[in-house]
Tab-separated table of C-alpha atoms and ligand atoms in Angstrom:
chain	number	residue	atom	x	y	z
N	1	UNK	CA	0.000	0.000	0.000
N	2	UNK	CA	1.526	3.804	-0.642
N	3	UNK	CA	0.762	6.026	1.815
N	4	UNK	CA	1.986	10.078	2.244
N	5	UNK	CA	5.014	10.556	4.083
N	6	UNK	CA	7.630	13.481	4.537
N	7	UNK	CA	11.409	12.753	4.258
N	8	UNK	CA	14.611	13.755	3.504
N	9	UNK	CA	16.566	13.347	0.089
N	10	UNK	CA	20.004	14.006	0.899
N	11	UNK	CA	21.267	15.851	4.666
N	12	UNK	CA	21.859	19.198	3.336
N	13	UNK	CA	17.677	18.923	1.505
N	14	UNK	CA	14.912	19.725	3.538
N	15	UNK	CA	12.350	17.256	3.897
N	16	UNK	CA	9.459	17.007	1.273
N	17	UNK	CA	6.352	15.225	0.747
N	18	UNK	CA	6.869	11.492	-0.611
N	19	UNK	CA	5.168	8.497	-1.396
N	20	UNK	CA	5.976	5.232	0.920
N	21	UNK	CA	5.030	1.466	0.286
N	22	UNK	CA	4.068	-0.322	3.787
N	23	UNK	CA	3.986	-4.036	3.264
N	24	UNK	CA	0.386	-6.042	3.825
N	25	UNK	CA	0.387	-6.848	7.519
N	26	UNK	CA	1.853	-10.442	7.777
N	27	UNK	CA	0.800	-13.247	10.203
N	28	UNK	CA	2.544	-11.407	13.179
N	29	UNK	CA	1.689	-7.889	12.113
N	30	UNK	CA	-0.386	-4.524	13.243
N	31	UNK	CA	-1.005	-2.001	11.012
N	32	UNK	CA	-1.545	1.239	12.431
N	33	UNK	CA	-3.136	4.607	10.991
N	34	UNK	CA	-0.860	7.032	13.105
N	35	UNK	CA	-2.914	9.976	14.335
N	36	UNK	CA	0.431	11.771	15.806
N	37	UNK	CA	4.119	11.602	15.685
N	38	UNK	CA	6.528	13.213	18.027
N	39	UNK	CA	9.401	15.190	17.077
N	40	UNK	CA	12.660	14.079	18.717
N	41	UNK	CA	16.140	15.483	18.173
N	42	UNK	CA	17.213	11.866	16.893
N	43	UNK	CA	14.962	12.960	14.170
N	44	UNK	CA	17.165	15.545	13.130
N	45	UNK	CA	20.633	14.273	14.144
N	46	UNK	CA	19.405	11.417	11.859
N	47	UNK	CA	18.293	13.484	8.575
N	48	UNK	CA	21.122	15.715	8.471
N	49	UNK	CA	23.506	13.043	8.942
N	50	UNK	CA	25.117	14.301	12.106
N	51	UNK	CA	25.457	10.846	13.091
N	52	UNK	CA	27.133	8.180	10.190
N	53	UNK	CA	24.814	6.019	8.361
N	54	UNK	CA	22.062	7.886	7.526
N	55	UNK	CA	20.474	5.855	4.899
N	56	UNK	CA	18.171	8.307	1.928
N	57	UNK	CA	15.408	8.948	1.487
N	58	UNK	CA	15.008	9.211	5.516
N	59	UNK	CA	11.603	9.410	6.697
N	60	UNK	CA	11.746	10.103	10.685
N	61	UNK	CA	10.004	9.652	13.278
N	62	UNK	CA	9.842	7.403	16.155
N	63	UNK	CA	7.139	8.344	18.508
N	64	UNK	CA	3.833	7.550	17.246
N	65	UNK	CA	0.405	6.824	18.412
N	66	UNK	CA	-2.807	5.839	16.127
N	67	UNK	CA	-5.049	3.459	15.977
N	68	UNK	CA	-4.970	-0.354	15.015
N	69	UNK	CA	-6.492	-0.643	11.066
N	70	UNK	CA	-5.953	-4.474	10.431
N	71	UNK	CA	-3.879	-7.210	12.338
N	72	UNK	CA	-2.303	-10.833	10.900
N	73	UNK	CA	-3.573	-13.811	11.874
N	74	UNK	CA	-1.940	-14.690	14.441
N	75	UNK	CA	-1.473	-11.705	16.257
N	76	UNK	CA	-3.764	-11.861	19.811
N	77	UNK	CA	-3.067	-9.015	21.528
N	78	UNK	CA	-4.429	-6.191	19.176
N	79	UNK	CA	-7.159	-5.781	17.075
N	80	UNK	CA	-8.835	-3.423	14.720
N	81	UNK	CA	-9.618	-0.283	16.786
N	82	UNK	CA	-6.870	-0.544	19.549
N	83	UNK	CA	-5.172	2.550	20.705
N	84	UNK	CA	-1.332	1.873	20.068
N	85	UNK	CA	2.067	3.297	19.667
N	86	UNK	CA	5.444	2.374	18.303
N	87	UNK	CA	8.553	3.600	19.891
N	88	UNK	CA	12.331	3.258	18.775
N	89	UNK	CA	12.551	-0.165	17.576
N	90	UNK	CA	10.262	-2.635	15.356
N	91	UNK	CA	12.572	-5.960	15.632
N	92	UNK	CA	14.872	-7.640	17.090
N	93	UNK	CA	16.513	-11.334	17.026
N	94	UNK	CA	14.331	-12.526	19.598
N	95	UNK	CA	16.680	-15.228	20.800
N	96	UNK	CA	19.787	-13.627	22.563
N	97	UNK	CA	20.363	-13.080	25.694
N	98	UNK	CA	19.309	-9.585	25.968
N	99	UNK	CA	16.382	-10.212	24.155
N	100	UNK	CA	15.246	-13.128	25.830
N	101	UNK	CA	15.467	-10.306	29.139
N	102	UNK	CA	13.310	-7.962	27.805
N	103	UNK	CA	16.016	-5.566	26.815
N	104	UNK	CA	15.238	-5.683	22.424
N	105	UNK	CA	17.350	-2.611	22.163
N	106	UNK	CA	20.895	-4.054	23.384
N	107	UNK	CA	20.117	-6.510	20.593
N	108	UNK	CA	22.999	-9.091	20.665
N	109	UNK	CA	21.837	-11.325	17.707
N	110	UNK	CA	21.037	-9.074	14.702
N	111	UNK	CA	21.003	-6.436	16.401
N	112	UNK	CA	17.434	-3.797	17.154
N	113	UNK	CA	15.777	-2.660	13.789
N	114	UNK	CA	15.591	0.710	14.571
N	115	UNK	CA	11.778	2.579	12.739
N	116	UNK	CA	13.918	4.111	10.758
N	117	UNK	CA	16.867	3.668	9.398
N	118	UNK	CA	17.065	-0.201	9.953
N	119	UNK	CA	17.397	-2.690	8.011
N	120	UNK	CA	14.421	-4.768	6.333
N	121	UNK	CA	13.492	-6.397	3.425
N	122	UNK	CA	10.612	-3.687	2.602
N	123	UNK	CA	11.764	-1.284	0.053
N	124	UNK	CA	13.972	0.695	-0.457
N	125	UNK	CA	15.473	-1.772	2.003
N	126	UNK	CA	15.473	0.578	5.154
N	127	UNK	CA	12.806	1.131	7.640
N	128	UNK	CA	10.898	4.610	7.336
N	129	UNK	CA	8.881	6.057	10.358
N	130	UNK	CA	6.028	7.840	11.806
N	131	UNK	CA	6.009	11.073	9.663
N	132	UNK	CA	3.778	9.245	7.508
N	133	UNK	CA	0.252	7.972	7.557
N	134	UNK	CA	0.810	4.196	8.275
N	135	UNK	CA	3.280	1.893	9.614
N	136	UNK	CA	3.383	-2.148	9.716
N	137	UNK	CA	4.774	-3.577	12.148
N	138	UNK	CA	5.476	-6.377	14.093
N	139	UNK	CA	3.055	-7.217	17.209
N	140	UNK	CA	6.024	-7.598	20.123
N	141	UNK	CA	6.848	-4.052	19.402
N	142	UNK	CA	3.616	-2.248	19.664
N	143	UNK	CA	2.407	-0.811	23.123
N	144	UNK	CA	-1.160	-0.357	24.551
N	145	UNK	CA	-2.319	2.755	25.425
N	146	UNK	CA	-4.595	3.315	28.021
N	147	UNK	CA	-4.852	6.773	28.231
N	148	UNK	CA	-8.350	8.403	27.471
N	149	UNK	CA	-8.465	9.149	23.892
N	150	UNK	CA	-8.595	13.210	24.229
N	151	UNK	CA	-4.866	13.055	25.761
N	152	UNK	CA	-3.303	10.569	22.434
N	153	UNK	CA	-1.560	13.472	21.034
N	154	UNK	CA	0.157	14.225	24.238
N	155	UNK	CA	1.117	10.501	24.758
N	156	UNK	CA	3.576	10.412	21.747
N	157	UNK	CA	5.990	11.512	23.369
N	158	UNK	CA	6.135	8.746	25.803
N	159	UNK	CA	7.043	6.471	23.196
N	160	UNK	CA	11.376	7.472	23.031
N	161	UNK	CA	11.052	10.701	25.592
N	162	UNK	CA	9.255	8.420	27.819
N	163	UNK	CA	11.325	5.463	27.758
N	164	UNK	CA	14.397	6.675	27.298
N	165	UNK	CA	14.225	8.285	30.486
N	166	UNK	CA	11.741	5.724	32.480
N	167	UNK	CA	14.859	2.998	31.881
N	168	UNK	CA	17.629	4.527	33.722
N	169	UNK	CA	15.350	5.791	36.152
N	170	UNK	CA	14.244	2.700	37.077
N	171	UNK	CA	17.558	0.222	36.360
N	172	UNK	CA	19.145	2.642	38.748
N	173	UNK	CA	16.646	2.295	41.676
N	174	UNK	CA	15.370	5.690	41.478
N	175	UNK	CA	12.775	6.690	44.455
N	176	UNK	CA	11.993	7.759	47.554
N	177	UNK	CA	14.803	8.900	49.444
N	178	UNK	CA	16.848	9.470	46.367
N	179	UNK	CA	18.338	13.062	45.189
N	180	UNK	CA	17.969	12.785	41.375
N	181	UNK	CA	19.386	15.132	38.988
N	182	UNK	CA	17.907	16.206	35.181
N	183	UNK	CA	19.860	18.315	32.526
N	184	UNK	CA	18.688	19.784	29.896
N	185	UNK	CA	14.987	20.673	30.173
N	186	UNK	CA	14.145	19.284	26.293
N	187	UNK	CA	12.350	17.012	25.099
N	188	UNK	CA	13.582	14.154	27.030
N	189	UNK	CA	13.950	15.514	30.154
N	190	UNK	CA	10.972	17.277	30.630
N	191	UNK	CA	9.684	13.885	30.831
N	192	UNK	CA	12.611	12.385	32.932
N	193	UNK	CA	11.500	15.235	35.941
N	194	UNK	CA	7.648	14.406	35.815
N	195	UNK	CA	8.618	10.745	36.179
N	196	UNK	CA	11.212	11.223	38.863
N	197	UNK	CA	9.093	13.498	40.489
N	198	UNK	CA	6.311	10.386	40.376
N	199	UNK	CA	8.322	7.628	41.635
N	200	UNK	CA	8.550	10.009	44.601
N	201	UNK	CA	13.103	11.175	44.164
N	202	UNK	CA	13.883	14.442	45.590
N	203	UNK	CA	14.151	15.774	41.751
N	204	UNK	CA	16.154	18.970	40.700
N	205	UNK	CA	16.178	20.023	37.185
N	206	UNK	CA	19.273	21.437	35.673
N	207	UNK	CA	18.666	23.876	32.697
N	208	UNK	CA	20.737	26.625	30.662
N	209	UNK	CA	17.761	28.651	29.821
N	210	UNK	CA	16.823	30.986	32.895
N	211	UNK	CA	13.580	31.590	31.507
N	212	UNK	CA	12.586	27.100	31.500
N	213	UNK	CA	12.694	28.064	35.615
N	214	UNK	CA	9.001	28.718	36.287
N	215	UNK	CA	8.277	25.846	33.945
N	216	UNK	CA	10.937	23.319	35.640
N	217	UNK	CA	8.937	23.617	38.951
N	218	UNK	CA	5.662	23.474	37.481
N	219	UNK	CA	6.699	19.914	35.787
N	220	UNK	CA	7.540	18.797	39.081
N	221	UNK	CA	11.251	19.793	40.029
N	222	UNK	CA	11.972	20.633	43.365
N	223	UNK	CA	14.527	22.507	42.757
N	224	UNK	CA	16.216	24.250	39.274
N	225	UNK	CA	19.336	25.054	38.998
N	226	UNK	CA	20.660	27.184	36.096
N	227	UNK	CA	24.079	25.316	35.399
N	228	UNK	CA	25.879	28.723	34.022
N	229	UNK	CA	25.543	29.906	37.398
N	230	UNK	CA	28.192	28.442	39.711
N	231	UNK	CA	27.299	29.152	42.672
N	232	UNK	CA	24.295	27.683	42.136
N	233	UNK	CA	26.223	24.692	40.840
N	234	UNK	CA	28.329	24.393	44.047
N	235	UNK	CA	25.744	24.256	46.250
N	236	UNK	CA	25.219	20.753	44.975
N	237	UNK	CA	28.286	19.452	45.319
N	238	UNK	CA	28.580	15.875	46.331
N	239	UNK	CA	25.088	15.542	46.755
N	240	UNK	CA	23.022	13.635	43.807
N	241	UNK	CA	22.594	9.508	43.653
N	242	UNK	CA	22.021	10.015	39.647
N	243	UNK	CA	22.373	12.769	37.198
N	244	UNK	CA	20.562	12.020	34.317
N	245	UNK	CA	21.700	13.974	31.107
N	246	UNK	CA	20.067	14.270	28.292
N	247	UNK	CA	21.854	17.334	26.676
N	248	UNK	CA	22.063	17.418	22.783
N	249	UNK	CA	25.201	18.939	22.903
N	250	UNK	CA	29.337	18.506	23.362
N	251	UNK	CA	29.868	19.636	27.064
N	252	UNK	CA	32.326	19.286	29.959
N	253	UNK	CA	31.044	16.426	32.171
N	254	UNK	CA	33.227	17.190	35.353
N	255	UNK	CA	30.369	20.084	35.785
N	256	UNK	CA	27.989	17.085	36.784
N	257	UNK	CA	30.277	14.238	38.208
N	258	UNK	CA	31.218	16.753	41.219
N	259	UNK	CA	27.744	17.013	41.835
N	260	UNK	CA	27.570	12.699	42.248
N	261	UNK	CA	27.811	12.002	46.050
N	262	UNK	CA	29.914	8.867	46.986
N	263	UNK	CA	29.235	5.668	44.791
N	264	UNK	CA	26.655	8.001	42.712
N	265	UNK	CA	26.328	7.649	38.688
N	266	UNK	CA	25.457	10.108	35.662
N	267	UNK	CA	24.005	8.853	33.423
N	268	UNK	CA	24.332	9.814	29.562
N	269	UNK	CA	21.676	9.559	27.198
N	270	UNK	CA	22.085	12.106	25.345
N	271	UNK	CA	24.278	11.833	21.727
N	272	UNK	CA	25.542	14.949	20.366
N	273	UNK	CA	27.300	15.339	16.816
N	274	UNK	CA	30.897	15.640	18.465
N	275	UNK	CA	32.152	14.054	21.664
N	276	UNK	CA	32.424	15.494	25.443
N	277	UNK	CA	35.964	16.439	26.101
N	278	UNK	CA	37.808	13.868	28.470
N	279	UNK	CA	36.285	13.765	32.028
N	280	UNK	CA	38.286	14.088	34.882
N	281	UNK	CA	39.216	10.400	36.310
N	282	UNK	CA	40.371	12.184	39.450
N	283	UNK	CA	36.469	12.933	39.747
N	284	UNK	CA	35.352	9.741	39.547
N	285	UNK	CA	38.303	7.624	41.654
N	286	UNK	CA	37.803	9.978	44.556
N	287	UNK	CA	34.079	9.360	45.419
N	288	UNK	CA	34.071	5.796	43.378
N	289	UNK	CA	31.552	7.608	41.038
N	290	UNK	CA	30.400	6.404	37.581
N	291	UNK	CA	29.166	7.185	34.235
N	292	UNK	CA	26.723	5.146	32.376
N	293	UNK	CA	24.999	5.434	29.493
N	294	UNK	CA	21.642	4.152	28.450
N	295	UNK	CA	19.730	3.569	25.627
N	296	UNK	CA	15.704	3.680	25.530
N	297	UNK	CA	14.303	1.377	26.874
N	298	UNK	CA	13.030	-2.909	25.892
N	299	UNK	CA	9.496	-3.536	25.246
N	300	UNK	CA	8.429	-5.215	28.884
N	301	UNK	CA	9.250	-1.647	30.312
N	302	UNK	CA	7.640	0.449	27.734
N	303	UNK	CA	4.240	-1.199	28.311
N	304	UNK	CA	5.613	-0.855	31.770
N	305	UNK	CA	6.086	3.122	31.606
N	306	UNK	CA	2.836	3.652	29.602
N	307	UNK	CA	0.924	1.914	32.157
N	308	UNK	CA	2.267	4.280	34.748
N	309	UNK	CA	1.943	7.317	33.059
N	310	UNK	CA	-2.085	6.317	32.462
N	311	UNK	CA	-2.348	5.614	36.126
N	312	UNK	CA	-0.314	8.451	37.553
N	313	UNK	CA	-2.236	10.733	34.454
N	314	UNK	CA	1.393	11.852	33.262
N	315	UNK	CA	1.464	12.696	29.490
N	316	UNK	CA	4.372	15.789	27.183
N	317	UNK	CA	3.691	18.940	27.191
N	318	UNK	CA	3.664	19.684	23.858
N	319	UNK	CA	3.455	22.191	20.905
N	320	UNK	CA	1.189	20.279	17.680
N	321	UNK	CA	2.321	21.516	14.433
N	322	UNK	CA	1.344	20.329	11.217
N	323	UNK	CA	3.882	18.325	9.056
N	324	UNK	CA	4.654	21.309	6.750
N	325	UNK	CA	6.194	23.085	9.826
N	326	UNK	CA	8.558	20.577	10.384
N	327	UNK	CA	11.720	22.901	9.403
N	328	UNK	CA	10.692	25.675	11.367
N	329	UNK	CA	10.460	23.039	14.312
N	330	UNK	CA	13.559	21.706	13.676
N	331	UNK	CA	15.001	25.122	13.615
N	332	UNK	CA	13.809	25.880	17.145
N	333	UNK	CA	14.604	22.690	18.394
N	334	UNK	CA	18.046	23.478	17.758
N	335	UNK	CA	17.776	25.986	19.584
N	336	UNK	CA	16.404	24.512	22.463
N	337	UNK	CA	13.323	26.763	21.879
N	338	UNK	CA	10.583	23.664	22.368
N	339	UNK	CA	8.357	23.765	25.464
N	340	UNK	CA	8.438	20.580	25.618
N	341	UNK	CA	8.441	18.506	22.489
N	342	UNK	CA	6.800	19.483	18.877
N	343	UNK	CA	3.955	16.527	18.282
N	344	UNK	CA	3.050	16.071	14.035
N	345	UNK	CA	-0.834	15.722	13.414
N	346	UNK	CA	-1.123	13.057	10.941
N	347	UNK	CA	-3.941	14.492	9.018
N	348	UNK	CA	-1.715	17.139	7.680
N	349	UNK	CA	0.047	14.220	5.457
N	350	UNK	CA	-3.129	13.966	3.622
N	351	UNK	CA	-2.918	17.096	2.145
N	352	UNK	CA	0.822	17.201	0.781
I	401	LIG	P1	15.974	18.513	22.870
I	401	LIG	O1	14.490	18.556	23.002
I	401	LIG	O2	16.647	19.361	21.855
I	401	LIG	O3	16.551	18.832	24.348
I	401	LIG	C1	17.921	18.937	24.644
I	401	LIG	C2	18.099	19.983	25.751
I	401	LIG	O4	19.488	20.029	26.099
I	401	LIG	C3	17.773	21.408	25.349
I	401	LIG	O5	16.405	21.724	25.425
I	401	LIG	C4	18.587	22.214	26.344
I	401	LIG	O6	17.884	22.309	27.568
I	401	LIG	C5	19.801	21.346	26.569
I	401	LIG	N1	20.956	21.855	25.814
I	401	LIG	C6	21.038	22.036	24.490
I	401	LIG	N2	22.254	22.511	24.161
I	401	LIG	C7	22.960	22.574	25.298
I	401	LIG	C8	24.296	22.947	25.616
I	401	LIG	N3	25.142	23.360	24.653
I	401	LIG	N4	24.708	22.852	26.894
I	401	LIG	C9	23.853	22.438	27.848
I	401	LIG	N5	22.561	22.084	27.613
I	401	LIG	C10	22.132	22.161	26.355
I	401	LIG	O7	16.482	17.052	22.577
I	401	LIG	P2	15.844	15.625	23.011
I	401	LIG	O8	14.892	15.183	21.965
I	401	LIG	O9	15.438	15.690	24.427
I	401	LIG	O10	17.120	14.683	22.839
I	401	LIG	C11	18.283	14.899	23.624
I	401	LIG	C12	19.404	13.972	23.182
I	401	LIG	O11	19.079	12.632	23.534
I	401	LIG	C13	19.674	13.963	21.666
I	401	LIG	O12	21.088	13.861	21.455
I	401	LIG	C14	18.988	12.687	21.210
I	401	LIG	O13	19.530	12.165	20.020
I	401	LIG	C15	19.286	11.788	22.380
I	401	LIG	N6	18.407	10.615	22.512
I	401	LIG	C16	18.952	9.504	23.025
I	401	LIG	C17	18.187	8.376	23.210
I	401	LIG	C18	18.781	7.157	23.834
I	401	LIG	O14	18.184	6.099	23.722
I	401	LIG	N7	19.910	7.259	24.515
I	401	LIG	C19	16.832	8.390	22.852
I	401	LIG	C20	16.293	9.552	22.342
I	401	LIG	C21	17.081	10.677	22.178
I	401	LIG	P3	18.016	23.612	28.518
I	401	LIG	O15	17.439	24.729	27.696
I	401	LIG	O16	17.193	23.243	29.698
I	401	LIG	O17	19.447	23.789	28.864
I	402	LIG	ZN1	13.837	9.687	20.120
């Protein structure tokens, strides 16, 4: 089936209207007619090639929510009319270790199929995402949503920002009784300090922009911190169990591991263009702190997160644009000018 989608041609084009093929759902298949996609800055590190191996055309977008239009035959869990989304991945071996823990996206077998940018047999031989109007894909990689139907545009999000930041939050034990750190008040962690802030951490939200303050607090910080202030900064020293940095951009780490108390971690999720220079190793001997680095999260603790965010009523804040904006969003999101995360309404596709 072709269905409208926007893409990229080449990294220095901007992205166009195109026409996609999906394949026919097969026998462990859901076909979904997205009603939003999510802008994340993967999107755009992806189609302008600021990370290698961007494969063209490049349709992104991997945050997307719609509803269930036809399912294989042996698929049980969904059927026609389901409320759904796809995150990062749509496949993985299914038989490694990693996989056979819940944990798809440290893929030791084949490796995860990223949504786009993967590899698969459908043409043109790479997967293409959710700035289109459908996606197939397999069942084991499609979430339930259970949030009332009026909030779906606002639940994109959850689907990378979400789970990317629910994954460390939880692997490293974060609660009650834990002083938890955010930076970079974006997309992602706009979500990471409404989900700290639910499973109940003392939660304090680093930001560059002085004027994301009010906001910070109002998303459930208890504290912000504006890192180009240091005495702000040094107030914190030694104090955080987890720093969890989600910051687009080459900076100096030893700004954060100072902050770690003893044994603490910071955690990097984040994956800018160029590298962070060297930290310090006399940071990290003297307090036995680490850094870590994460990546999304598996499909066990995306159903997982999206169950918890229906319960606790947690969805993005978020800034709907229609796909012919897409630039102009990208534009801003480079300069972290999103409050929090620009969501795509589908229906726009059916007018390019
Ligand atoms: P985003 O919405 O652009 O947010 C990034 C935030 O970082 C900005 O809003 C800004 O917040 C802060 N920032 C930007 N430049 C900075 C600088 N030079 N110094 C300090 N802070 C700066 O991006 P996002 O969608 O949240 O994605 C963030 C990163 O995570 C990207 O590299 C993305 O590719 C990556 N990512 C990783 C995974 C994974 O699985 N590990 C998954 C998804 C995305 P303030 O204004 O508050 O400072
Ligand atoms: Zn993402």
């Amino acid at each position: 089936m072709t269905v409208n989608a926007y893409g990229a041609h080449a990294a220095d084009k901007p992205l166009v209207a195109l026409d996609i093929v999906r394949r026919a759902p097969g026998e462990h298949d859901v076909q979904i007619e997205i009603a939003y996609c999510g802008v994340c800055h993967s999107d755009l590190h992806t189609v302008r090639s600021e990370w290698p191996g961007t494969l063209y055309p490049c349709v992104p977008g991997h945050e997307t929510v719609g509803r269930v239009s036809a399912v294989g035959a042996h698929v049980n869990r969904f059927k026609e009319g389901d409320l759904v989304g796809v995150g990062c991945m749509v496949d993985s071996c299914q038989a490694c270790a990693s996989c056979d823990e819940g944990l798809e996206q440290y893929c030791e077998g084949s490796g995860m199929v990223g949504t786009y940018n993967g590899p698969t047999l459908d043409a043109p031989g790479h997967t293409l995402g959710g700035y289109s109007q459908r996606i197939v894909v397999r069942d084991k990689f499609v979430g339930k949503v259970s949030h009332p139907e009026d909030q779906l545009a606002a639940v994109a999000p959850l689907l990378c920002a979400g789970i990317t930041t629910w994954s460390p939050l939880k692997h490293w034990n974060v609660g009650p009784g834990k002083k938890v750190g955010v930076v970079g008040i974006g997309g992602l962690d706009h979500m990471g300090v409404k989900l700290a802030h639910a499973l109940g951490a003392h939660t304090v939200a680093f930001t560059t922009s002085e004027n994301k303050r009010a906001d910070a607090k109002a998303l459930g910080a208890d504290e912000v911190v504006v890192s180009r202030n240091a005495l702000e900064m040094d107030e914190h020293v030694g104090s955080f169990d987890m720093i969890l940095n989600t910051v687009a951009a080459s900076h100096d780490l030893d700004t954060y591991t100072r902050l770690l108390k003893r044994d603490g971690v910071l955690v990097l999720v984040g994956v800018p263009e160029h590298g962070h220079p060297s930290p310090s190793v006399y940071n990290l001997v003297s307090r036995r702190r680490a850094i870590a680095g994460s990546m999304i999260g598996g499909m066990a603790e995306t159903q997982e997160m999206l169950d918890f965010c229906a319960e606790h009523g947690i969805v993005a804040d978020i800034e709907m644009i229609p796909i012919q904006q897409i630039e102009d969003a990208y534009a801003r999101m480079s300069r972290s000018d999103v409050k929090y995360r620009f969501v795509i309404d589908s229906a726009s596709l059916a007018t390019t």
